[in-house]
């Protein structure tokens, strides 16, 4: 497909994105970045880790998205006593017939909210992340494919809260984004008060997008053009996370481990998806700069020296982005 034909297809197919944003705006106040990241994650067929204190509309957001797409939605509350079988399902013995049958778990939905994933032990987290990576679950001798589209939004409390298990770095690396949520502004909170301070049911979003259009959009995302100079820009950024002192001598000894090659792959894929949401058939350096903090935030390990000086990974990423030459 040539670039002109691709642009026409993108223009024709991407009209469900503003419709979804508008419909979700009837429920949500603010959270525009979260909605953008959810749509990009959907187009990339990748999953998102969300960090924030309770009460910031995480459940409402994912429920609203499921309503807009008219797909199955499951909310799974992670607790210290949760078992992998509670998530993916189990085999049940039928004494009358003398055999086992499969009982599928709540992970078999299009959109999953893994609420407070860092409150469950590592075995349960691994069971979910294996399903996310392989997009299938094996029960007994039979393998079951997960539905398409399939998106997991895993939320976690800030690490300093009690009763939480920190996710291992190898598991964190499998999330496309780590999005941090902050409190709404005073103006936004007034709108929230007017809209939500009622015992009446909250507005339910209506279907405004066809899952078939979403799947076709995912296929088009893979064809979006990335110029060689932009590809090199992506690699330069990821390389700089491993040797930050080459960008800024002040960053020396502040990074214990940089981003993996998975960050390079995800940055290119997410940039393509962002270009699609904006109706473009090509990626720009600005796409990379806008997405890099959410892609790198959970992939850079600050050193003990950085932690002692209270230097965050966001600050390190910001300095790297300002130091790498933009094409």
Tab-separated table of C-alpha atoms in Angstrom, residues 18-323:
chain	number	residue	atom	x	y	z
A	18	UNK	CA	-12.601	11.157	18.614
A	19	UNK	CA	-16.024	9.542	19.027
A	20	UNK	CA	-14.696	7.382	21.886
A	21	UNK	CA	-12.981	10.371	23.521
A	22	UNK	CA	-16.162	12.439	23.301
A	23	UNK	CA	-18.323	9.669	24.761
A	24	UNK	CA	-15.865	9.006	27.600
A	25	UNK	CA	-15.794	12.751	28.289
A	26	UNK	CA	-19.460	12.491	29.308
A	27	UNK	CA	-18.333	10.354	32.261
A	28	UNK	CA	-14.786	11.491	32.992
A	29	UNK	CA	-13.452	14.854	34.067
A	30	UNK	CA	-9.868	15.455	32.963
A	31	UNK	CA	-7.804	12.254	32.541
A	32	UNK	CA	-7.201	13.104	28.854
A	33	UNK	CA	-3.706	11.612	28.953
A	34	UNK	CA	-4.980	8.382	30.487
A	35	UNK	CA	-7.624	8.047	27.759
A	36	UNK	CA	-4.964	8.683	25.072
A	37	UNK	CA	-2.692	6.029	26.561
A	38	UNK	CA	-5.555	3.517	26.770
A	39	UNK	CA	-6.362	3.969	23.088
A	40	UNK	CA	-2.689	3.683	22.126
A	41	UNK	CA	-2.359	0.530	24.260
A	42	UNK	CA	-5.403	-0.913	22.507
A	43	UNK	CA	-3.929	-0.159	19.074
A	44	UNK	CA	-0.564	-1.662	20.088
A	45	UNK	CA	-2.191	-4.747	21.672
A	46	UNK	CA	-0.111	-3.975	24.752
A	47	UNK	CA	-0.990	-3.377	28.382
A	48	UNK	CA	-0.731	-0.474	30.781
A	49	UNK	CA	0.368	-0.112	34.395
A	50	UNK	CA	-1.302	2.713	36.254
A	51	UNK	CA	-0.074	4.123	39.545
A	52	UNK	CA	-2.125	6.411	41.739
A	53	UNK	CA	-3.943	6.683	45.023
A	54	UNK	CA	-7.514	5.346	45.294
A	55	UNK	CA	-10.407	7.456	44.036
A	56	UNK	CA	-8.903	8.851	40.815
A	57	UNK	CA	-11.479	7.209	38.466
A	58	UNK	CA	-9.300	4.314	37.302
A	59	UNK	CA	-12.183	1.812	37.415
A	60	UNK	CA	-14.603	4.321	35.906
A	61	UNK	CA	-12.240	5.018	33.010
A	62	UNK	CA	-11.744	1.412	31.970
A	63	UNK	CA	-15.465	0.678	32.396
A	64	UNK	CA	-16.281	3.667	30.189
A	65	UNK	CA	-13.892	2.438	27.488
A	66	UNK	CA	-15.470	-1.027	27.526
A	67	UNK	CA	-18.899	0.573	27.073
A	68	UNK	CA	-17.705	2.619	24.094
A	69	UNK	CA	-16.370	-0.510	22.367
A	70	UNK	CA	-19.234	-2.779	23.512
A	71	UNK	CA	-16.829	-5.499	24.651
A	72	UNK	CA	-16.576	-7.696	27.742
A	73	UNK	CA	-15.105	-6.114	30.852
A	74	UNK	CA	-13.851	-7.794	34.046
A	75	UNK	CA	-12.622	-6.164	37.223
A	76	UNK	CA	-10.357	-8.378	39.323
A	77	UNK	CA	-9.487	-7.227	42.830
A	78	UNK	CA	-6.004	-8.453	43.721
A	79	UNK	CA	-5.586	-9.478	47.363
A	80	UNK	CA	-2.849	-11.340	49.313
A	81	UNK	CA	-4.945	-14.552	49.360
A	82	UNK	CA	-5.766	-14.560	45.621
A	83	UNK	CA	-4.780	-17.740	43.761
A	84	UNK	CA	-3.767	-18.123	40.089
A	85	UNK	CA	-6.843	-20.323	39.556
A	86	UNK	CA	-9.056	-17.424	40.702
A	87	UNK	CA	-7.663	-15.508	37.744
A	88	UNK	CA	-7.188	-17.887	34.824
A	89	UNK	CA	-9.590	-20.691	35.805
A	90	UNK	CA	-9.257	-24.290	36.936
A	91	UNK	CA	-10.230	-27.892	36.212
A	92	UNK	CA	-13.362	-29.190	37.978
A	93	UNK	CA	-14.001	-32.891	38.562
A	94	UNK	CA	-17.424	-34.261	37.570
A	95	UNK	CA	-18.073	-37.328	39.795
A	96	UNK	CA	-21.103	-38.481	37.759
A	97	UNK	CA	-19.127	-38.626	34.498
A	98	UNK	CA	-15.751	-39.368	36.078
A	99	UNK	CA	-13.889	-36.662	34.154
A	100	UNK	CA	-12.640	-33.090	34.447
A	101	UNK	CA	-14.052	-29.988	32.781
A	102	UNK	CA	-12.535	-26.534	32.422
A	103	UNK	CA	-13.955	-23.541	34.258
A	104	UNK	CA	-12.536	-20.389	32.655
A	105	UNK	CA	-11.585	-17.490	34.908
A	106	UNK	CA	-12.367	-13.756	34.647
A	107	UNK	CA	-9.223	-13.140	32.553
A	108	UNK	CA	-11.269	-14.270	29.539
A	109	UNK	CA	-12.622	-10.806	28.757
A	110	UNK	CA	-11.652	-8.150	26.231
A	111	UNK	CA	-10.741	-5.538	28.829
A	112	UNK	CA	-9.390	-6.438	32.266
A	113	UNK	CA	-8.920	-4.154	35.237
A	114	UNK	CA	-6.327	-5.805	37.488
A	115	UNK	CA	-7.003	-3.616	40.486
A	116	UNK	CA	-4.109	-3.156	42.936
A	117	UNK	CA	-1.922	-5.774	41.266
A	118	UNK	CA	0.852	-5.144	43.795
A	119	UNK	CA	-1.323	-6.439	46.645
A	120	UNK	CA	-1.157	-10.012	45.322
A	121	UNK	CA	1.841	-12.360	45.669
A	122	UNK	CA	4.273	-12.912	42.799
A	123	UNK	CA	2.684	-16.207	41.686
A	124	UNK	CA	-0.614	-14.475	40.869
A	125	UNK	CA	1.100	-11.525	39.184
A	126	UNK	CA	3.076	-13.975	37.045
A	127	UNK	CA	-0.084	-15.859	36.056
A	128	UNK	CA	-1.650	-12.651	34.763
A	129	UNK	CA	1.488	-11.453	32.996
A	130	UNK	CA	1.955	-14.837	31.307
A	131	UNK	CA	-1.582	-14.576	29.942
A	132	UNK	CA	-0.828	-11.027	28.787
A	133	UNK	CA	2.356	-12.083	26.993
A	134	UNK	CA	1.198	-15.341	25.394
A	135	UNK	CA	-2.470	-14.293	25.010
A	136	UNK	CA	-3.512	-17.792	25.913
A	137	UNK	CA	-4.128	-19.932	29.001
A	138	UNK	CA	-3.541	-23.664	29.404
A	139	UNK	CA	-5.861	-25.635	31.683
A	140	UNK	CA	-5.097	-29.342	31.921
A	141	UNK	CA	-4.109	-30.484	28.425
A	142	UNK	CA	-6.093	-27.844	26.534
A	143	UNK	CA	-4.983	-24.339	25.538
A	144	UNK	CA	-7.536	-21.540	25.324
A	145	UNK	CA	-6.923	-18.388	23.294
A	146	UNK	CA	-7.783	-15.095	24.974
A	147	UNK	CA	-10.274	-12.842	23.140
A	148	UNK	CA	-9.271	-10.180	20.635
A	149	UNK	CA	-8.975	-7.275	21.352
A	150	UNK	CA	-7.438	-7.898	24.788
A	151	UNK	CA	-6.244	-5.085	27.043
A	152	UNK	CA	-5.116	-5.231	30.669
A	153	UNK	CA	-5.044	-2.120	32.819
A	154	UNK	CA	-3.149	-3.025	35.983
A	155	UNK	CA	-3.290	-0.504	38.802
A	156	UNK	CA	-0.974	-0.309	41.773
A	157	UNK	CA	-0.734	1.748	44.908
A	158	UNK	CA	2.356	3.881	45.447
A	159	UNK	CA	5.147	1.653	46.755
A	160	UNK	CA	5.330	3.357	50.160
A	161	UNK	CA	1.811	2.198	51.146
A	162	UNK	CA	1.515	-0.765	53.505
A	163	UNK	CA	0.589	-4.267	52.404
A	164	UNK	CA	2.024	-4.118	48.887
A	165	UNK	CA	4.489	-6.245	46.929
A	166	UNK	CA	6.822	-4.422	44.588
A	167	UNK	CA	6.602	-5.761	41.029
A	168	UNK	CA	9.884	-7.293	39.778
A	169	UNK	CA	11.670	-5.356	37.046
A	170	UNK	CA	11.283	-8.216	34.543
A	171	UNK	CA	7.505	-8.031	34.949
A	172	UNK	CA	7.397	-4.237	34.828
A	173	UNK	CA	9.246	-4.368	31.500
A	174	UNK	CA	6.302	-6.166	29.904
A	175	UNK	CA	3.990	-3.178	30.305
A	176	UNK	CA	3.911	-0.729	27.413
A	177	UNK	CA	3.281	2.307	29.638
A	178	UNK	CA	3.459	3.197	33.278
A	179	UNK	CA	1.114	6.134	33.731
A	180	UNK	CA	1.085	8.093	36.981
A	181	UNK	CA	-2.137	9.819	37.995
A	182	UNK	CA	-2.324	12.971	40.040
A	183	UNK	CA	-5.194	14.694	41.826
A	184	UNK	CA	-7.579	16.840	39.731
A	185	UNK	CA	-7.348	20.614	39.737
A	186	UNK	CA	-9.781	22.667	41.825
A	187	UNK	CA	-11.812	23.517	38.697
A	188	UNK	CA	-11.983	19.861	37.648
A	189	UNK	CA	-12.965	18.792	41.149
A	190	UNK	CA	-15.890	21.230	41.133
A	191	UNK	CA	-17.144	19.596	37.911
A	192	UNK	CA	-16.674	16.155	39.499
A	193	UNK	CA	-18.692	17.296	42.528
A	194	UNK	CA	-21.563	18.567	40.363
A	195	UNK	CA	-21.572	15.439	38.220
A	196	UNK	CA	-20.994	12.694	40.773
A	197	UNK	CA	-22.432	13.915	44.090
A	198	UNK	CA	-25.745	12.165	43.539
A	199	UNK	CA	-27.324	8.820	44.386
A	200	UNK	CA	-28.569	8.491	40.800
A	201	UNK	CA	-26.716	5.982	38.574
A	202	UNK	CA	-23.652	7.328	36.797
A	203	UNK	CA	-24.077	7.740	33.029
A	204	UNK	CA	-23.173	4.569	31.110
A	205	UNK	CA	-21.218	5.071	27.916
A	206	UNK	CA	-22.793	3.888	24.663
A	207	UNK	CA	-21.144	1.924	21.903
A	208	UNK	CA	-19.544	4.345	19.435
A	209	UNK	CA	-16.877	2.040	17.973
A	210	UNK	CA	-17.073	-1.316	16.254
A	211	UNK	CA	-14.516	-3.895	17.478
A	212	UNK	CA	-13.944	-4.860	13.827
A	213	UNK	CA	-12.888	-1.273	13.087
A	214	UNK	CA	-10.503	-1.398	16.030
A	215	UNK	CA	-8.947	-4.646	14.765
A	216	UNK	CA	-8.577	-3.198	11.248
A	217	UNK	CA	-7.006	-0.077	12.796
A	218	UNK	CA	-4.451	-2.270	14.586
A	219	UNK	CA	-3.453	-3.748	11.217
A	220	UNK	CA	-2.997	-0.270	9.725
A	221	UNK	CA	-0.858	0.917	12.656
A	222	UNK	CA	1.850	-1.568	11.666
A	223	UNK	CA	2.131	0.061	8.226
A	224	UNK	CA	2.742	3.619	9.455
A	225	UNK	CA	6.079	4.976	8.232
A	226	UNK	CA	9.011	5.695	10.540
A	227	UNK	CA	11.845	7.623	8.901
A	228	UNK	CA	15.401	6.240	9.437
A	229	UNK	CA	16.339	9.467	11.279
A	230	UNK	CA	13.426	8.950	13.692
A	231	UNK	CA	14.367	5.298	14.180
A	232	UNK	CA	17.900	6.390	15.064
A	233	UNK	CA	16.425	8.972	17.478
A	234	UNK	CA	14.570	6.176	19.294
A	235	UNK	CA	17.726	4.083	19.577
A	236	UNK	CA	19.769	7.094	20.748
A	237	UNK	CA	17.290	7.752	23.570
A	238	UNK	CA	17.289	4.138	24.767
A	239	UNK	CA	21.078	3.914	24.500
A	240	UNK	CA	21.355	7.102	26.559
A	241	UNK	CA	19.418	5.448	29.407
A	242	UNK	CA	22.249	2.904	29.646
A	243	UNK	CA	25.077	5.440	29.428
A	244	UNK	CA	23.496	8.698	30.623
A	245	UNK	CA	26.857	10.304	31.351
A	246	UNK	CA	27.403	10.632	27.579
A	247	UNK	CA	24.444	13.023	27.515
A	248	UNK	CA	25.026	14.871	30.763
A	249	UNK	CA	28.014	14.329	33.105
A	250	UNK	CA	25.701	15.159	36.016
A	251	UNK	CA	23.855	11.878	35.320
A	252	UNK	CA	26.938	9.743	35.942
A	253	UNK	CA	26.355	7.064	38.614
A	254	UNK	CA	22.620	7.860	38.806
A	255	UNK	CA	21.389	4.875	36.751
A	256	UNK	CA	21.846	1.294	37.920
A	257	UNK	CA	20.286	-0.250	34.780
A	258	UNK	CA	18.915	1.322	31.621
A	259	UNK	CA	15.988	0.393	29.404
A	260	UNK	CA	15.915	-2.940	27.576
A	261	UNK	CA	15.507	-3.464	23.810
A	262	UNK	CA	11.815	-4.002	24.541
A	263	UNK	CA	11.659	-0.251	25.251
A	264	UNK	CA	13.011	0.442	21.746
A	265	UNK	CA	10.385	-1.813	20.179
A	266	UNK	CA	7.556	-0.405	22.284
A	267	UNK	CA	8.543	3.188	21.596
A	268	UNK	CA	8.374	2.640	17.845
A	269	UNK	CA	5.062	0.771	18.087
A	270	UNK	CA	3.479	3.330	20.419
A	271	UNK	CA	4.669	6.188	18.188
A	272	UNK	CA	2.972	4.545	15.222
A	273	UNK	CA	-0.235	4.205	17.236
A	274	UNK	CA	-0.054	7.840	18.349
A	275	UNK	CA	0.392	8.939	14.738
A	276	UNK	CA	-2.719	6.932	13.851
A	277	UNK	CA	-4.778	8.590	16.605
A	278	UNK	CA	-3.770	11.955	15.136
A	279	UNK	CA	-4.667	10.877	11.602
A	280	UNK	CA	-1.105	10.690	10.279
A	281	UNK	CA	0.605	8.016	8.170
A	282	UNK	CA	4.058	8.839	9.541
A	283	UNK	CA	5.824	9.270	12.895
A	284	UNK	CA	7.399	12.542	14.032
A	285	UNK	CA	10.090	13.119	16.677
A	286	UNK	CA	7.445	14.858	18.801
A	287	UNK	CA	5.550	11.555	19.030
A	288	UNK	CA	8.666	10.013	20.563
A	289	UNK	CA	9.226	12.878	23.021
A	290	UNK	CA	5.614	12.816	24.218
A	291	UNK	CA	5.564	9.038	24.789
A	292	UNK	CA	9.093	8.480	26.124
A	293	UNK	CA	8.415	9.349	29.806
A	294	UNK	CA	5.566	6.817	30.112
A	295	UNK	CA	7.574	4.149	28.266
A	296	UNK	CA	10.848	4.633	30.168
A	297	UNK	CA	9.548	5.503	33.654
A	298	UNK	CA	9.357	1.875	34.814
A	299	UNK	CA	12.325	0.598	32.815
A	300	UNK	CA	15.120	2.698	34.331
A	301	UNK	CA	16.526	1.646	37.691
A	302	UNK	CA	17.912	4.636	39.582
A	303	UNK	CA	21.073	4.012	41.562
A	304	UNK	CA	21.264	4.219	45.340
A	305	UNK	CA	23.008	7.549	44.873
A	306	UNK	CA	20.031	8.882	42.900
A	307	UNK	CA	17.622	7.653	45.562
A	308	UNK	CA	19.732	9.257	48.284
A	309	UNK	CA	19.620	12.557	46.405
A	310	UNK	CA	15.853	12.122	45.778
A	311	UNK	CA	16.327	12.145	41.991
A	312	UNK	CA	13.410	10.403	40.256
A	313	UNK	CA	13.432	8.428	37.014
A	314	UNK	CA	11.181	11.129	35.526
A	315	UNK	CA	13.908	13.702	36.184
A	316	UNK	CA	16.514	11.431	34.591
A	317	UNK	CA	14.337	10.865	31.503
A	318	UNK	CA	13.699	14.599	31.181
A	319	UNK	CA	17.444	15.319	31.166
A	320	UNK	CA	18.079	12.553	28.629
A	321	UNK	CA	15.375	13.873	26.288
A	322	UNK	CA	16.766	17.397	26.527
A	323	UNK	CA	20.273	16.111	25.763
